[in-house]
Amino acid sequence: MGSALRIGVMGAGAIGCYVGGCLAAEGADVVFVGRERTKKELEASGLVLSDLHGNTGRVVSKDRIGVFTKASALADCDVVLCCVKSAQTAEVGAELAEVLAPGTIVASLQNGVRNADVLRESLGKHIVLGGIVGFNVVSKGAGTLRRATSGPLVLERAFDDPRIDALVALLAAARLDPSLVADIRPLQYSKLVMNLNNAAGALSDRPTVELLSVEGYRRILRAVMAEALAVLRAAKIPTGRLGPLPTRMLPFLLGLPAPLFRVLASAQIKIDPSARSSMWEDISKNRPTEVDYLNGEIVRAAAECGARAPLNERIVELVHEAERAQRGSPALSPEALWSALNE
Ligand SMILES: NC(=O)c1ccc[n+]([C@@H]2O[C@H](COP(=O)([O-])OP(=O)(O)OC[C@H]3O[C@@H](n4cnc5c(N)ncnc54)[C@H](OP(=O)(O)O)[C@@H]3O)[C@@H](O)[C@H]2O)c1
C-alpha cells in the first residue's frame, strides 16, 4: 500500500499488535513500543494475524518489524495509537508529551470512557482523538493474534485534518472497518455497556460464545446491563448503536428464548469460539484488570446522579477479590455467580 503517514503504536499488546500489525502487513510504516518481553517475542517470530472472517496468513516478518521499549522511538510519528490498559494511560500520556512534536495526532484505541480526556491532560499541544475498537483480539503467543469477533473501529473526527483521513484510508485498506463520527461519547457508552460482559467471562472462566449460550449466564448479563442502562438513563447519558440493534435493546435480546436469541445475536455480532475478554486474560495471568474503568464507571455514574448499581458494585468487588487471590479465574457457575452478586 505505502503511505507517507508514520504510525506509532504505544503499548504493543493484543490491540496494538493486531491493529498495528494489520496496517504494517498492508505496507504502512508502523513503529511499535512495548515491553522488553514483547520486543523479544516479535523480533523472534514477527506477527501472524488471522480473523474470524477467514483472512489468514497476514504476516509481518520479523525483519520488517520495528519494536522499541521507549516512547522516544515514536518522536517522528504523525499518528500514535494509544493501546495500553486504562490504568497506564496517564503515565503513557506524560511519556508521549515529552517526545511527540506539537500537533501529532494521538488516538486512544482503549475501552472505557475517560482515556482520551486523560491523554488530553498531558497532551495539550497535540490532537487527541477518542476511539473504539469494537472487536475482540485474542493473543495466542509467539506473535500470533486472532481477531475473534466482528465489530467496527470508530474514531472521533475532532476536526478536519488530512492525516485523519489518511489514517482511515489505511485502516480501511487493512480491512479494519473504520468509521469516523463527530460525537463519539454515545458510542463509547455503548461499548462500555457491551464490555460489562467482560467481568462475567473473567469470573466464570468461560469463552464468550459459551457465556452467551448458557441461560444462567445470559440472565446475569441481562441484569447487569439493564442496571447499567437504567443508571445511564438516570444520569442522562445517551448510548448509541455499535451493531444493527441500539444498545438499549441488549437486555431485551438477552432475555429472548435461546433459538430466537441465537438468530438475532448473530446479526448483532459474529463471535468466534476463541473469543475471550481481555479481563479474562488479565485474571488468568494474575494481572490487575480494567474493572474500575468498566463496571466501576457505572457505579460512579450511579453515585453522581443519586442512583445505585448494586450488581455492578458487586462485580467490581468480586473481580478485585479474584485479583487479590492471584489464583486465576474463580470459575463461578451461573448459580454461584448469581448468588455472589446478590449477597
Ligand atoms: N483485547 C481486546 O480484545 C480489546 C478489544 C477492544 C478494546 N480493548 C482495549 O484496548 C486496550 C488495550 O488492551 P489489550 O488487551 O491490547 O492490552 P494488553 O494486551 O495488556 O496490551 C498493552 C501492552 O502495553 C504494554 N505497556 C503498558 N505501558 C507501557 C509503557 N509505558 N511502555 C511500553 N509498553 C507498555 C503492556 O505491558 P504490561 O502488561 O507489562 O503493562 C502490554 O503489553 C484496553 O483499554 C482494552 O480494554 C481490548
Short mmCIF file of C-alpha atoms and ligand atoms in Angstrom, two decimals:
data_model
loop_
_atom_site.label_atom_id
_atom_site.label_comp_id
_atom_site.label_asym_id
_atom_site.label_seq_id
_atom_site.Cartn_x
_atom_site.Cartn_y
_atom_site.Cartn_z
CA MET A 1 0.00 0.00 0.00
CA GLY A 2 2.63 2.52 1.11
CA SER A 3 1.77 5.86 2.69
CA ALA A 4 3.58 8.95 3.86
CA LEU A 5 1.95 8.56 7.27
CA ARG A 6 4.22 7.22 10.02
CA ILE A 7 2.15 5.42 12.64
CA GLY A 8 3.25 4.62 16.18
CA VAL A 9 1.75 2.02 18.48
CA MET A 10 2.13 2.92 22.16
CA GLY A 11 1.52 -0.34 24.05
CA ALA A 12 2.28 -3.33 21.85
CA GLY A 13 -0.19 -5.85 23.29
CA ALA A 14 -3.25 -7.57 21.83
CA ILE A 15 -4.88 -4.48 20.26
CA GLY A 16 -1.66 -2.60 19.46
CA CYS A 17 -0.06 -5.58 17.73
CA TYR A 18 -3.25 -6.55 15.88
CA VAL A 19 -4.20 -3.09 14.58
CA GLY A 20 -0.58 -2.03 14.02
CA GLY A 21 0.19 -5.44 12.51
CA CYS A 22 -2.74 -5.29 10.04
CA LEU A 23 -1.53 -1.83 8.94
CA ALA A 24 2.08 -2.99 8.62
CA ALA A 25 1.02 -6.13 6.72
CA GLU A 26 -0.55 -3.81 4.11
CA GLY A 27 2.70 -1.88 3.78
CA ALA A 28 2.09 1.01 6.19
CA ASP A 29 5.01 2.48 8.09
CA VAL A 30 4.41 1.32 11.69
CA VAL A 31 6.66 1.50 14.73
CA PHE A 32 5.78 -0.38 17.93
CA VAL A 33 6.61 0.49 21.55
CA GLY A 34 6.11 -2.26 24.10
CA ARG A 35 7.78 -4.15 26.89
CA GLU A 36 11.11 -5.95 26.56
CA ARG A 37 9.30 -9.36 26.55
CA THR A 38 7.15 -8.25 23.59
CA LYS A 39 10.15 -6.88 21.74
CA LYS A 40 11.90 -10.25 22.12
CA GLU A 41 8.76 -12.15 21.07
CA LEU A 42 8.14 -10.05 17.95
CA GLU A 43 11.81 -9.98 16.98
CA ALA A 44 11.84 -13.79 17.21
CA SER A 45 8.53 -14.51 15.47
CA GLY A 46 7.19 -11.40 13.70
CA LEU A 47 3.41 -11.16 13.65
CA VAL A 48 0.92 -13.70 12.31
CA LEU A 49 -2.62 -12.34 12.12
CA SER A 50 -5.90 -14.08 11.42
CA ASP A 51 -9.58 -13.28 11.84
CA LEU A 52 -12.96 -14.95 12.06
CA HIS A 53 -13.82 -13.72 8.56
CA GLY A 54 -11.34 -16.23 7.10
CA ASN A 55 -8.47 -13.81 6.50
CA THR A 56 -5.42 -15.88 7.36
CA GLY A 57 -1.77 -15.64 6.61
CA ARG A 58 -1.41 -11.91 7.18
CA VAL A 59 2.17 -11.78 8.31
CA VAL A 60 4.67 -9.11 9.28
CA SER A 61 8.04 -10.79 9.05
CA LYS A 62 10.47 -10.39 11.94
CA ASP A 63 12.96 -8.42 9.85
CA ARG A 64 10.28 -5.88 8.88
CA ILE A 65 9.09 -5.16 12.39
CA GLY A 66 10.39 -2.20 14.43
CA VAL A 67 9.84 -2.75 18.16
CA PHE A 68 11.23 -0.45 20.84
CA THR A 69 10.78 -0.11 24.58
CA LYS A 70 10.88 3.68 24.91
CA ALA A 71 8.32 6.27 23.79
CA SER A 72 11.18 8.26 22.22
CA ALA A 73 11.02 5.80 19.29
CA LEU A 74 7.71 7.48 18.35
CA ALA A 75 9.18 11.00 18.14
CA ASP A 76 8.77 11.33 14.36
CA CYS A 77 5.33 9.69 14.08
CA ASP A 78 2.41 11.56 12.51
CA VAL A 79 -0.14 9.48 14.39
CA VAL A 80 0.21 7.46 17.60
CA LEU A 81 -2.32 4.79 18.58
CA CYS A 82 -2.58 4.55 22.36
CA CYS A 83 -3.18 0.87 23.15
CA VAL A 84 -2.27 0.46 26.83
CA LYS A 85 -4.69 -0.56 29.57
CA SER A 86 -6.63 2.32 31.18
CA ALA A 87 -4.57 2.39 34.39
CA GLN A 88 -1.46 3.15 32.33
CA THR A 89 -2.93 5.98 30.24
CA ALA A 90 -1.79 8.88 32.44
CA GLU A 91 1.78 7.56 32.61
CA VAL A 92 1.93 6.98 28.86
CA GLY A 93 0.39 10.41 28.17
CA ALA A 94 3.21 12.03 30.15
CA GLU A 95 5.84 9.95 28.30
CA LEU A 96 4.37 10.91 24.91
CA ALA A 97 4.19 14.61 25.87
CA GLU A 98 7.97 14.55 26.35
CA VAL A 99 8.74 13.22 22.87
CA LEU A 100 5.99 13.95 20.33
CA ALA A 101 6.07 17.04 18.15
CA PRO A 102 3.24 19.51 18.84
CA GLY A 103 0.27 18.75 16.60
CA THR A 104 0.90 14.98 16.46
CA ILE A 105 -2.36 13.02 16.43
CA VAL A 106 -2.83 10.59 19.32
CA ALA A 107 -5.82 8.23 19.05
CA SER A 108 -6.95 6.24 22.06
CA LEU A 109 -7.98 2.72 20.98
CA GLN A 110 -8.87 1.81 24.55
CA ASN A 111 -12.02 0.71 26.32
CA GLY A 112 -13.62 2.89 28.98
CA VAL A 113 -14.93 6.41 28.54
CA ARG A 114 -12.18 8.60 30.01
CA ASN A 115 -8.92 7.64 28.33
CA ALA A 116 -8.95 10.35 25.65
CA ASP A 117 -9.59 13.01 28.33
CA VAL A 118 -6.78 11.59 30.49
CA LEU A 119 -4.43 11.83 27.48
CA ARG A 120 -5.60 15.41 26.80
CA GLU A 121 -4.44 16.40 30.29
CA SER A 122 -0.79 15.77 29.30
CA LEU A 123 -1.07 16.29 25.55
CA GLY A 124 -2.40 19.84 25.40
CA LYS A 125 -0.28 20.70 22.33
CA HIS A 126 -1.37 17.61 20.43
CA ILE A 127 -4.57 16.39 18.81
CA VAL A 128 -6.17 13.63 20.88
CA LEU A 129 -8.96 11.54 19.35
CA GLY A 130 -11.23 9.14 21.19
CA GLY A 131 -11.52 5.75 19.54
CA ILE A 132 -13.36 2.46 19.92
CA VAL A 133 -12.19 -0.98 18.91
CA GLY A 134 -15.47 -2.82 18.56
CA PHE A 135 -13.89 -6.24 18.09
CA ASN A 136 -12.09 -8.71 20.32
CA VAL A 137 -8.49 -9.81 19.77
CA VAL A 138 -7.04 -12.90 21.38
CA SER A 139 -3.30 -13.23 21.78
CA LYS A 140 -2.06 -16.80 21.25
CA GLY A 141 1.62 -16.14 22.00
CA ALA A 142 4.67 -16.10 19.71
CA GLY A 143 3.34 -13.08 17.80
CA THR A 144 0.12 -14.88 16.81
CA LEU A 145 -3.08 -12.86 17.17
CA ARG A 146 -6.64 -13.60 16.19
CA ARG A 147 -9.50 -11.18 15.76
CA ALA A 148 -12.30 -13.20 17.35
CA THR A 149 -15.43 -11.08 16.83
CA SER A 150 -16.87 -8.74 14.24
CA GLY A 151 -17.22 -5.06 15.08
CA PRO A 152 -16.11 -1.68 13.78
CA LEU A 153 -13.15 0.54 14.61
CA VAL A 154 -14.52 4.02 15.29
CA LEU A 155 -12.55 7.26 15.56
CA GLU A 156 -13.62 10.71 16.58
CA ARG A 157 -13.50 13.35 13.87
CA ALA A 158 -12.44 16.16 16.17
CA PHE A 159 -11.98 18.42 13.14
CA ASP A 160 -10.89 18.23 9.52
CA ASP A 161 -7.31 17.08 9.18
CA PRO A 162 -5.94 15.23 6.15
CA ARG A 163 -3.92 12.93 8.46
CA ILE A 164 -7.16 11.62 9.99
CA ASP A 165 -8.49 10.81 6.52
CA ALA A 166 -5.17 9.20 5.57
CA LEU A 167 -5.29 7.05 8.74
CA VAL A 168 -8.86 5.97 7.99
CA ALA A 169 -7.86 5.06 4.42
CA LEU A 170 -5.02 2.89 5.77
CA LEU A 171 -7.33 1.22 8.33
CA ALA A 172 -9.86 0.51 5.57
CA ALA A 173 -7.19 -0.99 3.32
CA ALA A 174 -6.16 -3.14 6.28
CA ARG A 175 -9.82 -4.40 6.49
CA LEU A 176 -10.40 -2.96 9.95
CA ASP A 177 -13.83 -1.49 9.08
CA PRO A 178 -13.09 2.08 10.25
CA SER A 179 -15.58 4.89 10.58
CA LEU A 180 -15.42 8.49 11.74
CA VAL A 181 -18.05 10.09 13.95
CA ALA A 182 -18.47 13.67 15.13
CA ASP A 183 -19.66 12.68 18.62
CA ILE A 184 -18.07 9.51 19.96
CA ARG A 185 -19.47 9.71 23.52
CA PRO A 186 -22.72 7.77 22.96
CA LEU A 187 -20.78 5.00 21.19
CA GLN A 188 -18.19 4.88 23.98
CA TYR A 189 -21.04 4.32 26.42
CA SER A 190 -22.49 1.65 24.10
CA LYS A 191 -19.15 -0.14 24.14
CA LEU A 192 -18.99 0.29 27.92
CA VAL A 193 -22.35 -1.47 28.28
CA MET A 194 -21.19 -4.30 25.99
CA ASN A 195 -17.95 -4.56 27.97
CA LEU A 196 -19.88 -5.27 31.16
CA ASN A 197 -19.82 -8.87 29.83
CA ASN A 198 -16.07 -8.99 30.29
CA ALA A 199 -16.21 -9.46 34.05
CA ALA A 200 -18.65 -12.37 33.71
CA GLY A 201 -16.19 -14.02 31.30
CA ALA A 202 -13.37 -13.44 33.77
CA LEU A 203 -15.31 -14.71 36.82
CA SER A 204 -16.78 -17.74 35.03
CA ASP A 205 -13.69 -18.75 33.03
CA ARG A 206 -16.00 -19.27 30.02
CA PRO A 207 -15.27 -18.14 26.44
CA THR A 208 -17.74 -15.51 25.20
CA VAL A 209 -19.67 -17.96 22.99
CA GLU A 210 -20.25 -20.31 25.94
CA LEU A 211 -21.21 -17.46 28.22
CA LEU A 212 -23.91 -16.43 25.76
CA SER A 213 -25.13 -19.97 25.17
CA VAL A 214 -25.83 -20.77 28.84
CA GLU A 215 -29.16 -19.36 30.00
CA GLY A 216 -27.97 -18.80 33.57
CA TYR A 217 -25.11 -16.55 32.41
CA ARG A 218 -27.38 -14.69 29.95
CA ARG A 219 -29.70 -13.90 32.86
CA ILE A 220 -26.73 -12.36 34.72
CA LEU A 221 -25.52 -10.36 31.72
CA ARG A 222 -29.05 -9.13 31.14
CA ALA A 223 -29.46 -7.97 34.75
CA VAL A 224 -26.04 -6.25 34.84
CA MET A 225 -26.66 -4.46 31.52
CA ALA A 226 -30.24 -3.48 32.41
CA GLU A 227 -28.98 -1.97 35.66
CA ALA A 228 -26.27 -0.04 33.78
CA LEU A 229 -28.72 1.27 31.18
CA ALA A 230 -31.10 2.42 33.94
CA VAL A 231 -28.21 4.28 35.60
CA LEU A 232 -27.18 5.92 32.31
CA ARG A 233 -30.80 6.98 31.70
CA ALA A 234 -30.98 8.47 35.21
CA ALA A 235 -27.67 10.26 34.61
CA LYS A 236 -28.96 11.49 31.21
CA ILE A 237 -26.03 9.85 29.41
CA PRO A 238 -27.09 8.67 25.94
CA THR A 239 -25.90 5.44 24.33
CA GLY A 240 -25.78 4.73 20.59
CA ARG A 241 -25.58 1.71 18.34
CA LEU A 242 -22.49 -0.39 17.58
CA GLY A 243 -24.33 -3.06 15.58
CA PRO A 244 -27.77 -3.31 13.98
CA LEU A 245 -29.54 -3.06 17.36
CA PRO A 246 -29.40 0.03 19.60
CA THR A 247 -27.53 -0.72 22.83
CA ARG A 248 -30.65 -0.08 24.93
CA MET A 249 -32.19 -3.21 23.30
CA LEU A 250 -29.43 -5.58 24.52
CA PRO A 251 -31.21 -6.68 27.74
CA PHE A 252 -34.31 -7.48 25.66
CA LEU A 253 -32.13 -9.51 23.25
CA LEU A 254 -30.54 -11.44 26.14
CA GLY A 255 -33.99 -12.25 27.54
CA LEU A 256 -35.28 -13.90 24.35
CA PRO A 257 -35.75 -17.69 24.17
CA ALA A 258 -32.50 -19.39 23.11
CA PRO A 259 -33.31 -20.12 19.42
CA LEU A 260 -34.50 -16.56 18.78
CA PHE A 261 -31.59 -15.14 20.79
CA ARG A 262 -29.10 -17.11 18.64
CA VAL A 263 -30.51 -15.76 15.37
CA LEU A 264 -30.74 -12.12 16.47
CA ALA A 265 -27.44 -12.14 18.36
CA SER A 266 -25.58 -13.42 15.30
CA ALA A 267 -26.98 -10.47 13.31
CA GLN A 268 -25.65 -8.14 16.02
CA ILE A 269 -22.14 -9.59 16.31
CA LYS A 270 -20.22 -12.62 14.96
CA ILE A 271 -18.24 -14.41 17.65
CA ASP A 272 -15.53 -16.98 17.11
CA PRO A 273 -15.28 -19.83 19.68
CA SER A 274 -11.83 -18.50 20.65
CA ALA A 275 -13.20 -15.09 21.80
CA ARG A 276 -12.28 -14.23 25.40
CA SER A 277 -12.34 -10.84 27.06
CA SER A 278 -9.06 -9.13 27.91
CA MET A 279 -10.31 -9.08 31.53
CA TRP A 280 -10.37 -12.88 31.44
CA GLU A 281 -6.79 -12.83 30.18
CA ASP A 282 -5.76 -10.43 32.97
CA ILE A 283 -7.41 -12.55 35.68
CA SER A 284 -5.92 -15.75 34.25
CA LYS A 285 -2.46 -14.19 34.28
CA ASN A 286 -2.97 -12.68 37.77
CA ARG A 287 -2.68 -9.12 36.43
CA PRO A 288 -4.76 -6.11 37.51
CA THR A 289 -7.91 -5.71 35.41
CA GLU A 290 -9.77 -2.71 33.98
CA VAL A 291 -12.90 -3.41 36.06
CA ASP A 292 -12.76 0.03 37.76
CA TYR A 293 -12.96 1.64 34.30
CA LEU A 294 -15.84 -0.58 33.10
CA ASN A 295 -18.34 -1.75 35.75
CA GLY A 296 -16.75 0.84 38.09
CA GLU A 297 -17.77 3.59 35.65
CA ILE A 298 -21.42 2.56 36.09
CA VAL A 299 -21.02 2.62 39.88
CA ARG A 300 -19.56 6.15 39.66
CA ALA A 301 -22.30 7.37 37.30
CA ALA A 302 -24.90 5.99 39.74
CA ALA A 303 -23.30 7.75 42.71
CA GLU A 304 -23.17 11.03 40.78
CA CYS A 305 -26.88 11.03 39.99
CA GLY A 306 -28.14 9.62 43.30
CA ALA A 307 -28.94 6.17 41.83
CA ARG A 308 -27.48 2.80 42.85
CA ALA A 309 -25.90 -0.02 40.89
CA PRO A 310 -25.65 -2.93 43.35
CA LEU A 311 -24.94 -5.64 40.73
CA ASN A 312 -22.15 -3.67 39.10
CA GLU A 313 -20.82 -2.78 42.57
CA ARG A 314 -20.66 -6.50 43.43
CA ILE A 315 -18.97 -7.30 40.11
CA VAL A 316 -16.24 -4.76 40.93
CA GLU A 317 -15.79 -6.35 44.38
CA LEU A 318 -15.71 -9.90 43.02
CA VAL A 319 -13.14 -9.05 40.36
CA HIS A 320 -10.96 -7.29 42.93
CA GLU A 321 -11.24 -10.34 45.21
CA ALA A 322 -10.05 -12.54 42.33
CA GLU A 323 -7.18 -10.10 41.60
CA ARG A 324 -6.10 -10.24 45.25
CA ALA A 325 -6.38 -14.05 45.42
CA GLN A 326 -3.91 -14.41 42.49
CA ARG A 327 -5.34 -17.84 41.64
CA GLY A 328 -6.68 -17.10 38.17
CA SER A 329 -10.41 -17.19 37.48
CA PRO A 330 -12.66 -18.44 40.30
CA ALA A 331 -14.61 -20.27 37.53
CA LEU A 332 -18.02 -19.49 39.04
CA SER A 333 -21.01 -21.45 37.74
CA PRO A 334 -24.10 -19.40 36.76
CA GLU A 335 -25.74 -20.29 40.08
CA ALA A 336 -22.62 -19.40 42.12
CA LEU A 337 -22.15 -16.11 40.26
CA TRP A 338 -25.82 -15.16 40.62
CA SER A 339 -25.80 -15.82 44.35
CA ALA A 340 -22.45 -14.00 44.80
CA LEU A 341 -23.97 -10.98 43.02
CA ASN A 342 -27.00 -10.99 45.26
CA GLU A 343 -25.22 -11.48 48.60
N1 LIG B 1 -8.02 -7.25 23.81
C1 LIG B 1 -9.15 -6.93 23.24
O1 LIG B 1 -9.84 -7.75 22.63
C2 LIG B 1 -9.65 -5.49 23.29
C3 LIG B 1 -10.70 -5.12 22.44
C4 LIG B 1 -11.11 -3.81 22.42
C5 LIG B 1 -10.50 -2.87 23.25
N2 LIG B 1 -9.51 -3.28 24.07
C6 LIG B 1 -8.90 -2.26 24.93
O2 LIG B 1 -7.63 -1.92 24.38
C7 LIG B 1 -6.73 -1.53 25.44
C8 LIG B 1 -5.51 -2.43 25.38
O3 LIG B 1 -5.94 -3.76 25.63
P1 LIG B 1 -5.02 -5.02 25.27
O4 LIG B 1 -5.87 -6.21 25.51
O5 LIG B 1 -4.38 -4.82 23.95
O6 LIG B 1 -3.94 -4.88 26.44
P2 LIG B 1 -2.51 -5.61 26.56
O7 LIG B 1 -2.51 -6.85 25.74
O8 LIG B 1 -2.20 -5.68 28.01
O9 LIG B 1 -1.52 -4.60 25.84
C9 LIG B 1 -0.98 -3.43 26.40
C10 LIG B 1 0.54 -3.59 26.37
O10 LIG B 1 1.14 -2.32 26.58
C11 LIG B 1 2.25 -2.51 27.47
N3 LIG B 1 2.58 -1.25 28.12
C12 LIG B 1 1.92 -0.61 29.10
N4 LIG B 1 2.56 0.53 29.42
C13 LIG B 1 3.66 0.61 28.64
C14 LIG B 1 4.72 1.55 28.51
N5 LIG B 1 4.78 2.64 29.28
N6 LIG B 1 5.69 1.30 27.62
C15 LIG B 1 5.65 0.18 26.84
N7 LIG B 1 4.66 -0.74 26.90
C16 LIG B 1 3.67 -0.53 27.80
C17 LIG B 1 1.71 -3.56 28.44
O11 LIG B 1 2.74 -4.15 29.20
P3 LIG B 1 2.43 -4.60 30.74
O12 LIG B 1 1.35 -5.64 30.67
O13 LIG B 1 3.75 -5.12 31.23
O14 LIG B 1 1.99 -3.36 31.46
C18 LIG B 1 1.05 -4.53 27.47
O15 LIG B 1 1.99 -5.41 26.90
C19 LIG B 1 -7.55 -1.68 26.73
O16 LIG B 1 -8.13 -0.47 27.10
C20 LIG B 1 -8.62 -2.69 26.35
O17 LIG B 1 -9.78 -2.60 27.15
C21 LIG B 1 -9.05 -4.56 24.11
#
